[in-house]
Each structure stands twice: as structure tokens, then as C-alpha cells.
mmCIF file of C-alpha atoms in Angstrom:
data_model
loop_
_atom_site.group_PDB
_atom_site.id
_atom_site.type_symbol
_atom_site.label_atom_id
_atom_site.label_comp_id
_atom_site.label_asym_id
_atom_site.label_seq_id
_atom_site.Cartn_x
_atom_site.Cartn_y
_atom_site.Cartn_z
ATOM 1 C CA MET A 84 7.321 -60.195 80.477
ATOM 2 C CA ALA A 85 7.399 -56.400 82.120
ATOM 3 C CA TYR A 86 5.248 -54.055 80.461
ATOM 4 C CA THR A 87 6.076 -49.890 81.577
ATOM 5 C CA SER A 88 2.883 -48.077 82.606
ATOM 6 C CA MET A 89 2.404 -44.693 80.345
ATOM 7 C CA THR A 90 -0.418 -43.235 82.334
ATOM 8 C CA THR A 91 -0.870 -39.130 82.833
ATOM 9 C CA ALA A 92 -2.107 -37.184 85.141
ATOM 10 C CA PRO A 93 -6.074 -36.591 84.763
ATOM 11 C CA ASP A 94 -7.072 -33.102 83.867
ATOM 12 C CA ILE A 95 -7.545 -30.543 86.351
ATOM 13 C CA SER A 96 -10.241 -28.131 87.248
ATOM 14 C CA LEU A 97 -9.278 -24.171 87.779
ATOM 15 C CA GLN A 98 -10.298 -21.267 87.821
ATOM 16 C CA ILE A 99 -9.406 -19.082 85.091
ATOM 17 C CA THR A 100 -9.644 -15.259 85.747
ATOM 18 C CA SER A 101 -8.152 -12.496 83.442
ATOM 19 C CA ILE A 102 -9.497 -8.368 83.531
ATOM 20 C CA ASN A 103 -12.252 -9.468 80.794
ATOM 21 C CA ALA A 104 -13.076 -12.804 81.870
ATOM 22 C CA SER A 105 -13.667 -15.657 84.728
ATOM 23 C CA SER A 106 -14.031 -19.243 84.161
ATOM 24 C CA GLU A 107 -13.787 -23.239 85.035
ATOM 25 C CA ARG A 108 -11.694 -23.998 82.731
ATOM 26 C CA ARG A 109 -9.921 -28.134 82.454
ATOM 27 C CA ILE A 110 -5.928 -28.270 82.752
ATOM 28 C CA THR A 111 -3.448 -30.678 81.733
ATOM 29 C CA PRO A 112 -0.982 -30.914 84.214
ATOM 30 C CA SER A 113 1.718 -31.970 80.933
ATOM 31 C CA TRP A 114 0.911 -29.088 79.245
ATOM 32 C CA SER A 115 3.673 -27.178 78.650
ATOM 33 C CA ILE A 116 3.706 -23.049 79.560
ATOM 34 C CA SER A 117 3.624 -22.282 76.045
ATOM 35 C CA LYS A 118 0.431 -24.668 74.941
ATOM 36 C CA LEU A 119 -1.252 -23.656 78.201
ATOM 37 C CA LYS A 120 -0.557 -19.636 77.288
ATOM 38 C CA SER A 121 -1.948 -20.206 73.646
ATOM 39 C CA LYS A 122 -5.026 -22.063 75.406
ATOM 40 C CA LEU A 123 -5.698 -19.294 77.432
ATOM 41 C CA GLU A 124 -5.823 -16.461 74.245
ATOM 42 C CA PRO A 125 -8.934 -17.140 73.239
ATOM 43 C CA ILE A 126 -10.464 -17.544 76.739
ATOM 44 C CA THR A 127 -8.672 -14.166 78.405
ATOM 45 C CA GLY A 128 -8.342 -12.534 74.772
ATOM 46 C CA ILE A 129 -4.204 -11.326 76.025
ATOM 47 C CA PRO A 130 -1.498 -13.055 73.383
ATOM 48 C CA PRO A 131 0.362 -15.373 74.652
ATOM 49 C CA SER A 132 3.559 -12.791 74.325
ATOM 50 C CA ALA A 133 1.825 -10.204 76.907
ATOM 51 C CA GLN A 134 0.639 -13.017 79.450
ATOM 52 C CA ARG A 135 2.018 -13.453 82.707
ATOM 53 C CA LEU A 136 0.407 -16.373 84.961
ATOM 54 C CA HIS A 137 -0.324 -15.993 88.752
ATOM 55 C CA LEU A 138 -1.049 -19.402 90.373
ATOM 56 C CA ARG A 139 -3.085 -19.113 93.596
ATOM 57 C CA SER A 140 -4.636 -21.501 95.922
ATOM 58 C CA GLY A 141 -8.172 -20.356 95.561
ATOM 59 C CA PRO A 142 -10.347 -17.695 93.390
ATOM 60 C CA ASN A 143 -9.741 -13.985 95.085
ATOM 61 C CA PRO A 144 -12.868 -12.070 94.976
ATOM 62 C CA LYS A 145 -10.841 -8.569 94.896
ATOM 63 C CA GLN A 146 -9.776 -10.122 91.198
ATOM 64 C CA HIS A 147 -12.568 -10.242 89.082
ATOM 65 C CA ASP A 148 -12.581 -6.126 88.463
ATOM 66 C CA GLY A 149 -9.695 -6.987 86.541
ATOM 67 C CA ARG A 150 -7.293 -4.263 88.923
ATOM 68 C CA GLY A 151 -4.485 -4.632 91.014
ATOM 69 C CA SER A 152 -0.830 -4.752 91.994
ATOM 70 C CA ALA A 153 0.961 -8.031 90.890
ATOM 71 C CA THR A 154 1.895 -10.971 92.716
ATOM 72 C CA VAL A 155 5.494 -13.570 94.041
ATOM 73 C CA SER A 156 7.460 -15.807 91.831
ATOM 74 C CA GLY A 157 8.806 -18.812 93.217
ATOM 75 C CA GLY A 158 6.839 -18.397 96.422
ATOM 76 C CA THR A 159 8.764 -15.150 97.891
ATOM 77 C CA SER A 160 7.329 -12.459 97.954
ATOM 78 C CA SER A 161 7.130 -9.428 95.818
ATOM 79 C CA SER A 162 5.735 -6.025 94.811
ATOM 80 C CA VAL A 163 5.346 -5.855 91.686
ATOM 81 C CA GLN A 164 2.446 -3.062 90.438
ATOM 82 C CA SER A 165 -0.095 -3.518 87.392
ATOM 83 C CA GLY A 166 -2.733 -1.407 87.778
ATOM 84 C CA SER A 167 -4.326 -1.522 90.749
ATOM 85 C CA HIS A 168 -5.404 -4.910 91.000
ATOM 86 C CA ASP A 169 -5.212 -6.646 94.216
ATOM 87 C CA HIS A 170 -3.209 -10.281 94.118
ATOM 88 C CA ASP A 171 -3.321 -12.683 96.812
ATOM 89 C CA SER A 172 0.321 -12.769 98.897
ATOM 90 C CA SER A 173 0.818 -16.507 98.863
ATOM 91 C CA ALA A 174 0.486 -16.870 94.672
ATOM 92 C CA VAL A 175 3.296 -17.594 92.534
ATOM 93 C CA VAL A 176 4.284 -16.608 89.012
ATOM 94 C CA ILE A 177 4.240 -19.484 86.459
ATOM 95 C CA GLU A 178 7.135 -18.812 84.454
ATOM 96 C CA VAL A 179 10.698 -20.084 83.442
ATOM 97 C CA GLY A 180 14.199 -19.127 84.558
ATOM 98 C CA PRO A 181 16.889 -17.782 82.988
ATOM 99 C CA GLY A 182 17.868 -19.172 79.480
ATOM 100 C CA GLU A 183 14.893 -22.028 79.897
ATOM 101 C CA ASP A 184 11.749 -22.017 76.894
ATOM 102 C CA GLU A 185 8.056 -22.116 77.957
ATOM 103 C CA GLU A 186 7.616 -24.391 75.091
ATOM 104 C CA ASN A 187 9.847 -27.436 76.802
ATOM 105 C CA VAL A 188 9.099 -26.741 80.854
ATOM 106 C CA THR A 189 5.500 -28.833 81.690
ATOM 107 C CA LEU A 190 3.290 -27.917 84.641
ATOM 108 C CA ASP A 191 3.805 -30.202 86.240
ATOM 109 C CA ALA A 192 7.489 -30.390 86.550
ATOM 110 C CA ARG A 193 7.536 -26.999 88.535
ATOM 111 C CA TRP A 194 4.053 -26.539 90.099
ATOM 112 C CA ARG A 195 1.083 -29.064 91.769
ATOM 113 C CA LEU A 196 -2.178 -28.113 90.370
ATOM 114 C CA VAL A 197 -4.693 -28.720 92.476
ATOM 115 C CA LYS A 198 -8.385 -28.814 91.787
ATOM 116 C CA GLY A 199 -10.445 -24.868 92.536
ATOM 117 C CA MET A 200 -7.191 -23.344 91.713
ATOM 118 C CA GLU A 201 -6.779 -20.143 90.066
ATOM 119 C CA ILE A 202 -4.843 -19.006 87.517
ATOM 120 C CA TYR A 203 -4.913 -14.799 87.201
ATOM 121 C CA VAL A 204 -3.847 -13.901 83.718
ATOM 122 C CA GLU A 205 -2.444 -10.599 83.613
ATOM 123 C CA ASP A 206 -1.945 -8.528 80.942
ATOM 124 C CA THR A 207 1.383 -6.798 80.227
ATOM 125 C CA ARG A 208 0.900 -4.831 77.303
ATOM 126 C CA PRO A 209 0.817 -1.024 77.970
ATOM 127 C CA PRO A 210 -3.408 0.465 79.046
ATOM 128 C CA SER A 211 -3.468 1.891 75.678
ATOM 129 C CA LEU A 212 -2.952 -1.537 73.733
ATOM 130 C CA GLN A 213 -5.603 -3.301 76.207
ATOM 131 C CA GLN A 214 -8.513 -5.005 75.009
ATOM 132 C CA ASN A 215 -11.774 -3.965 77.346
ATOM 133 C CA LEU A 216 -14.175 -6.684 76.392
ATOM 134 C CA ILE A 217 -15.873 -5.610 79.162
ATOM 135 C CA ASP A 218 -17.513 -2.310 78.235
ATOM 136 C CA THR A 219 -20.481 -2.609 75.366
ATOM 137 C CA SER A 220 -21.131 1.243 75.459
ATOM 138 C CA SER A 221 -19.843 1.397 72.393
ATOM 139 C CA VAL A 222 -21.199 -1.357 70.651
ATOM 140 C CA PRO A 223 -23.412 -0.885 67.877
ATOM 141 C CA LYS A 224 -26.856 -1.941 69.000
ATOM 142 C CA TYR A 225 -29.856 -3.331 66.376
ATOM 143 C CA SER A 226 -33.166 -1.139 67.414
ATOM 144 C CA LEU A 227 -36.269 -2.592 65.486
ATOM 145 C CA PRO A 228 -38.020 -0.042 63.277
ATOM 146 C CA THR A 229 -41.181 1.179 65.036
ATOM 147 C CA ASP A 230 -43.390 0.232 61.614
ATOM 148 C CA ILE A 231 -41.900 -3.307 61.316
ATOM 149 C CA TYR A 232 -42.325 -3.799 65.500
ATOM 150 C CA GLU A 233 -46.526 -2.392 65.318
ATOM 151 C CA GLN A 234 -46.718 -4.995 62.602
ATOM 152 C CA ARG A 235 -45.469 -8.387 64.823
ATOM 153 C CA SER A 236 -48.267 -10.648 66.711
ATOM 154 C CA ASP A 237 -45.862 -11.762 69.409
ATOM 155 C CA SER A 238 -44.421 -8.372 70.803
ATOM 156 C CA VAL A 239 -45.980 -6.846 74.501
ATOM 157 C CA LEU A 240 -47.502 -4.291 71.845
ATOM 158 C CA ALA A 241 -49.622 -6.873 70.380
ATOM 159 C CA TRP A 242 -50.220 -8.301 73.193
ATOM 160 C CA LYS A 243 -51.612 -5.283 74.971
ATOM 161 C CA ARG A 244 -53.386 -4.552 72.019
ATOM 162 C CA ARG A 245 -55.238 -7.785 72.198
ATOM 163 C CA GLU A 246 -55.886 -7.927 76.112
ATOM 164 C CA LYS A 247 -57.176 -4.190 75.164
ATOM 165 C CA LEU A 248 -54.594 -2.644 78.215
ATOM 166 C CA GLY A 249 -52.685 1.009 78.175
ATOM 167 C CA ARG A 250 -54.212 2.981 75.870
ATOM 168 C CA PHE A 251 -55.889 0.595 73.670
ATOM 169 C CA ASP A 252 -58.198 0.460 76.497
ATOM 170 C CA PRO A 253 -61.532 1.470 75.547
ATOM 171 C CA ALA A 254 -62.103 3.151 78.835
ATOM 172 C CA ALA A 255 -58.164 4.751 78.467
ATOM 173 C CA PRO A 256 -59.507 8.096 77.455
ATOM 174 C CA GLU A 257 -61.733 8.426 80.636
ATOM 175 C CA LYS A 258 -58.864 7.053 82.980
ATOM 176 C CA VAL A 259 -56.426 9.551 81.573
ATOM 177 C CA ASN A 260 -58.983 13.034 81.910
ATOM 178 C CA ARG A 261 -59.772 11.655 85.943
ATOM 179 C CA ILE A 262 -55.906 12.175 86.290
ATOM 180 C CA LEU A 263 -55.505 15.335 84.871
ATOM 181 C CA GLU A 264 -58.600 16.692 87.207
ATOM 182 C CA GLY A 265 -57.138 15.118 90.436
ATOM 183 C CA TYR A 266 -53.893 16.584 89.201
ATOM 184 C CA GLU A 267 -55.912 20.283 88.949
ATOM 185 C CA ARG A 268 -57.904 19.264 91.848
ATOM 186 C CA GLU A 269 -54.390 18.923 94.166
ATOM 187 C CA VAL A 270 -53.516 22.343 92.669
ATOM 188 C CA LYS A 271 -56.745 24.220 93.435
ATOM 189 C CA ASN A 272 -57.255 22.590 96.925
ATOM 190 C CA ARG A 273 -53.564 22.724 98.238
ATOM 191 C CA GLY A 274 -53.499 26.616 97.412
ATOM 192 C CA ILE A 275 -50.198 25.784 94.673
ATOM 193 C CA GLU A 276 -49.817 29.313 92.690
ATOM 194 C CA VAL A 277 -46.326 31.170 91.706
ATOM 195 C CA GLY A 278 -44.719 32.753 94.042
ATOM 196 C CA ARG A 279 -46.103 30.761 96.883
ATOM 197 C CA ARG A 280 -43.381 29.638 99.223
ATOM 198 C CA VAL A 281 -43.590 25.483 99.677
ATOM 199 C CA ARG A 282 -42.208 22.246 100.944
ATOM 200 C CA VAL A 283 -41.309 19.212 98.903
ATOM 201 C CA GLY A 284 -42.250 15.842 100.493
ATOM 202 C CA GLY A 285 -42.664 16.768 104.297
ATOM 203 C CA GLU A 286 -38.806 17.175 103.632
ATOM 204 C CA ASP A 287 -37.632 20.189 105.650
ATOM 205 C CA THR A 288 -34.356 19.786 103.434
ATOM 206 C CA LYS A 289 -36.406 20.754 100.544
ATOM 207 C CA ARG A 290 -37.904 24.234 100.884
ATOM 208 C CA GLY A 291 -38.455 26.550 98.158
ATOM 209 C CA ILE A 292 -40.761 28.930 95.825
ATOM 210 C CA ILE A 293 -42.805 27.741 93.103
ATOM 211 C CA ARG A 294 -41.439 29.560 89.741
ATOM 212 C CA TYR A 295 -43.630 27.262 87.104
ATOM 213 C CA ILE A 296 -47.596 25.421 87.432
ATOM 214 C CA GLY A 297 -48.347 23.835 83.726
ATOM 215 C CA PRO A 298 -47.059 20.687 81.734
ATOM 216 C CA VAL A 299 -43.688 19.335 80.926
ATOM 217 C CA ASP A 300 -43.286 17.702 77.579
ATOM 218 C CA THR A 301 -39.885 17.175 77.633
ATOM 219 C CA ILE A 302 -40.066 14.622 80.559
ATOM 220 C CA PRO A 303 -40.438 11.396 79.169
ATOM 221 C CA GLY A 304 -43.383 9.185 79.345
ATOM 222 C CA SER A 305 -45.518 11.948 81.299
ATOM 223 C CA ILE A 306 -49.104 12.045 80.330
ATOM 224 C CA GLU A 307 -49.572 14.672 77.636
ATOM 225 C CA GLY A 308 -51.202 18.196 79.506
ATOM 226 C CA SER A 309 -50.866 17.014 83.157
ATOM 227 C CA ILE A 310 -49.396 19.389 85.363
ATOM 228 C CA TRP A 311 -46.260 19.445 86.808
ATOM 229 C CA VAL A 312 -44.751 21.819 89.833
ATOM 230 C CA GLY A 313 -42.002 23.469 89.012
ATOM 231 C CA ILE A 314 -40.025 24.701 92.261
ATOM 232 C CA GLU A 315 -37.047 26.667 93.031
ATOM 233 C CA LEU A 316 -35.063 25.107 96.192
ATOM 234 C CA ASP A 317 -33.521 27.458 98.876
ATOM 235 C CA GLU A 318 -30.405 24.632 98.939
ATOM 236 C CA PRO A 319 -29.117 22.990 95.729
ATOM 237 C CA VAL A 320 -30.664 20.008 96.797
ATOM 238 C CA GLY A 321 -32.521 19.709 93.655
ATOM 239 C CA LYS A 322 -32.147 17.944 90.206
ATOM 240 C CA ASN A 323 -32.105 20.764 87.578
ATOM 241 C CA ASP A 324 -31.568 24.230 86.743
ATOM 242 C CA GLY A 325 -35.515 24.885 85.540
ATOM 243 C CA SER A 326 -34.717 22.905 82.722
ATOM 244 C CA VAL A 327 -35.491 19.566 81.122
ATOM 245 C CA ASN A 328 -34.132 17.609 78.442
ATOM 246 C CA GLY A 329 -33.343 20.682 76.394
ATOM 247 C CA LYS A 330 -36.219 22.941 77.637
ATOM 248 C CA ARG A 331 -36.384 25.682 80.031
ATOM 249 C CA TYR A 332 -39.724 26.305 81.976
ATOM 250 C CA PHE A 333 -38.101 28.783 84.928
ATOM 251 C CA HIS A 334 -35.286 30.830 85.660
ATOM 252 C CA ILE A 335 -33.177 30.139 89.320
ATOM 253 C CA GLY A 336 -34.287 33.727 90.803
ATOM 254 C CA GLY A 337 -37.334 34.425 88.948
ATOM 255 C CA GLY A 338 -37.686 36.076 85.745
ATOM 256 C CA ASP A 339 -39.658 35.299 82.075
ATOM 257 C CA VAL A 340 -38.788 32.716 79.765
ATOM 258 C CA GLU A 341 -38.187 34.216 76.531
ATOM 259 C CA GLU A 342 -39.678 31.657 73.721
ATOM 260 C CA GLY A 343 -36.251 29.792 72.020
ATOM 261 C CA ASN A 344 -34.410 30.500 75.097
ATOM 262 C CA ASP A 345 -33.594 26.593 75.941
ATOM 263 C CA LYS A 346 -30.794 25.374 77.450
ATOM 264 C CA PRO A 347 -29.612 21.976 76.420
ATOM 265 C CA ALA A 348 -29.478 19.165 79.256
ATOM 266 C CA SER A 349 -27.380 15.918 79.017
ATOM 267 C CA SER A 350 -29.506 13.738 80.727
ATOM 268 C CA THR A 351 -32.879 12.030 80.596
ATOM 269 C CA ASN A 352 -34.711 11.260 84.201
ATOM 270 C CA THR A 353 -37.635 9.564 83.906
ATOM 271 C CA ASP A 354 -38.234 9.083 87.444
ATOM 272 C CA LYS A 355 -42.067 10.208 87.467
ATOM 273 C CA GLU A 356 -42.814 11.838 90.457
ATOM 274 C CA GLU A 357 -39.740 13.727 91.078
ATOM 275 C CA THR A 358 -38.078 15.161 88.353
ATOM 276 C CA GLY A 359 -34.917 17.029 86.361
ATOM 277 C CA ASP A 360 -31.697 16.551 85.316
ATOM 278 C CA ASP A 361 -29.229 15.353 86.991
ATOM 279 C CA ASN A 362 -25.764 16.205 84.753
ATOM 280 C CA ASN A 363 -26.314 19.709 85.785
ATOM 281 C CA ASP A 364 -23.888 20.662 88.354
ATOM 282 C CA ASN A 365 -22.931 23.950 87.542
ATOM 283 C CA GLY A 366 -22.777 26.506 90.520
ATOM 284 C CA ASN A 367 -25.732 26.776 92.320
ATOM 285 C CA GLN A 368 -27.677 25.096 89.494
ATOM 286 C CA LYS A 369 -29.009 22.475 91.362
ATOM 287 C CA LYS A 370 -32.201 24.688 92.840
ATOM 288 C CA GLY A 371 -34.502 23.406 90.235
ATOM 289 C CA ILE A 372 -37.078 20.623 90.836
ATOM 290 C CA PHE A 373 -40.572 19.688 89.164
ATOM 291 C CA VAL A 374 -42.721 17.186 91.044
ATOM 292 C CA ARG A 375 -46.752 16.510 90.793
ATOM 293 C CA PRO A 376 -49.016 18.612 92.917
ATOM 294 C CA ASP A 377 -49.478 16.182 95.867
ATOM 295 C CA ARG A 378 -45.882 16.280 96.823
ATOM 296 C CA VAL A 379 -46.211 20.233 97.273
ATOM 297 C CA GLU A 380 -46.863 21.682 100.758
ATOM 298 C CA VAL A 381 -47.865 25.296 100.829
ATOM 299 C CA GLY A 382 -47.104 27.280 103.731
ATOM 300 C CA ASP A 383 -44.980 30.505 105.320
ATOM 301 C CA PHE A 384 -41.827 27.771 105.620
ATOM 302 C CA GLU A 385 -38.957 30.164 106.466
ATOM 303 C CA VAL A 386 -35.910 30.210 104.163
ATOM 304 C CA LEU A 387 -33.591 27.835 105.669
ATOM 305 C CA ASN A 388 -30.840 30.477 104.707
ATOM 306 C CA ASP A 389 -32.001 32.400 107.106
ATOM 307 C CA ILE A 390 -32.670 29.079 109.771
ATOM 308 C CA MET A 391 -29.057 29.246 109.612
ATOM 309 C CA GLU A 392 -28.327 32.156 110.692
ATOM 310 C CA ASP A 393 -30.681 32.270 113.585
ATOM 311 C CA LEU A 394 -29.403 29.261 114.825
ATOM 312 C CA GLU A 395 -25.657 30.533 114.868
ATOM 313 C CA GLU A 396 -26.665 33.645 116.470
ATOM 314 C CA ILE A 397 -28.467 31.425 118.758
#
């Protein structure tokens, strides 16, 4: 008596990639194209009707940013444009011919699938209809209220309180006073005064004139009352225009700062040694910078523009 074998091809591990996803999945070669696309929708977020499948011999490292040009069909090269995504020229498109139905064409009937191959799922919808599942900037985020956080016993704050660290250290006020005294001592010893010519951090590209000495309470994390030195640089290699986080401390070119004449700033820089508003790019308004006194070197430093003019005349 003869028996007919009903064995089916085993599942194969393939890399599935799209503009929003990249993961290894087990694919059954006997699936129809229609079934494969339905399986790929929850993985990629692309509906079957908008999927165009590109089969390659292996993962393409350029591809996982989700942008590039389309590939080849049936093993022959083409240059169909789809965004700016770079596809491997050896890829083939998994698709049916004219008059064929994706429901009736299986993968193993047309394409030889091998472990380690990649299927890139291209989204053929217009960019305005495509979902960006990577950008989380617009996703609402939960913020624990301060009063509730302070009551928790398993927080970093609670640990610092138990270990008497930071502001919970009984000696903290004394340490803060020593830091403040150190800043004042640096100002005096270095001869730091408004109007003096200086160099910042030993860099000749950062020469300028002192416009402000004092606290900058709009710098996040700054010790209250600590001294910063506001400098107008000769060249626009600074970080602000004399204002930090919406409050003005000096004007480029000099002049008094009037009460309430604050200029809104769009960025927050938490650099503890050198700070300002990186996003303020209006003309020469990158000439401002705030640094700690120990980074300021007072001297008869020539203005950089004058030096360049002398070099041009040599």
C-alpha cells in the first residue's frame, strides 16, 4: 500500500524591516502573498494594500532609517524612486503578474527563501498619510507631581535624604559657602572687572570684553548667588546675545540693561561651565557667553578683527 507524503516546508527566519520597524520573524514559505502582507501589517503598521515587498539576500545597513529608492522586479534592475531610501540592487520585488491574485500565489512557488534574507516593506502611500511611529516627541508623557514624588520612599530623593547627600548633608551650607567664596576669590585674584579685555579658557578664538559679573539665576542647576562672567566675544563663536532663558544680562556693544527688557530665548543650556542660548542665530548675536571666573584670563589681548587686518597687510 502506497502512502503520499504531506510534508510542508519548515518556517524560515527572515529579517523584516520598514521605516518604523526592524525585527527577525519566522515566515512560512507556503503562505500566499496576501497572507504574508496581512501578517506584516501589525509589525510594520503598513496596511496590505500599501505594501510593496522587497526581498534581499541579507540586511542592508543603509535601509533601517526608512528612506531610500526602490528596487528591482523579477531580478532585473530598475530605479523607481520612493523617498530617498537606498535599496540593494540585487533585491527582487515580491509581486504578482497581470491578471494574477495575491491570494493564489504562494511564496515558495516563485521565490526561494533562505534563512537570513530580508524583506523590506515599502510604504507606497503619500508621505502625508504615512505614520511616523518612531518620533515620540508629540506623545503625551506622564510627569509625577512633585508633592507625590517627595513622599515616595523608593526614589532617588528619598535615598539622598537617608544617606544625607546633597542638600540633605548637614555640612551642605558650609560647602556651598566655600564654593561661593572661591568664585569671589577668583574674581579678585584674576582682576576680573567689567570693561576688561579677556580670553576664555586659553582659546585665542574666544577673546572679548567683560560686560557682566554676577549671578545668572536663569541657568538651570546654578547655585543661587554664584558668580558668572558675561563676555562679549570679538567673533560670533559664543552661545547667546547676553540673555539666557528669557532674561537679559548685557547688550552686545554695551549699554545698560533696563528692568523688564528681557528677551525670550528658545533653548535651555545646562552646561555648568559655559552656557547660553544655542538657538539664537540672529546675525552677530552669537557673541555672548557666560563662564565661571576660573576660565577667564584678563590681559591686553588685541581684538581679533584688528589682528586679521594686520595679517592681511603683511
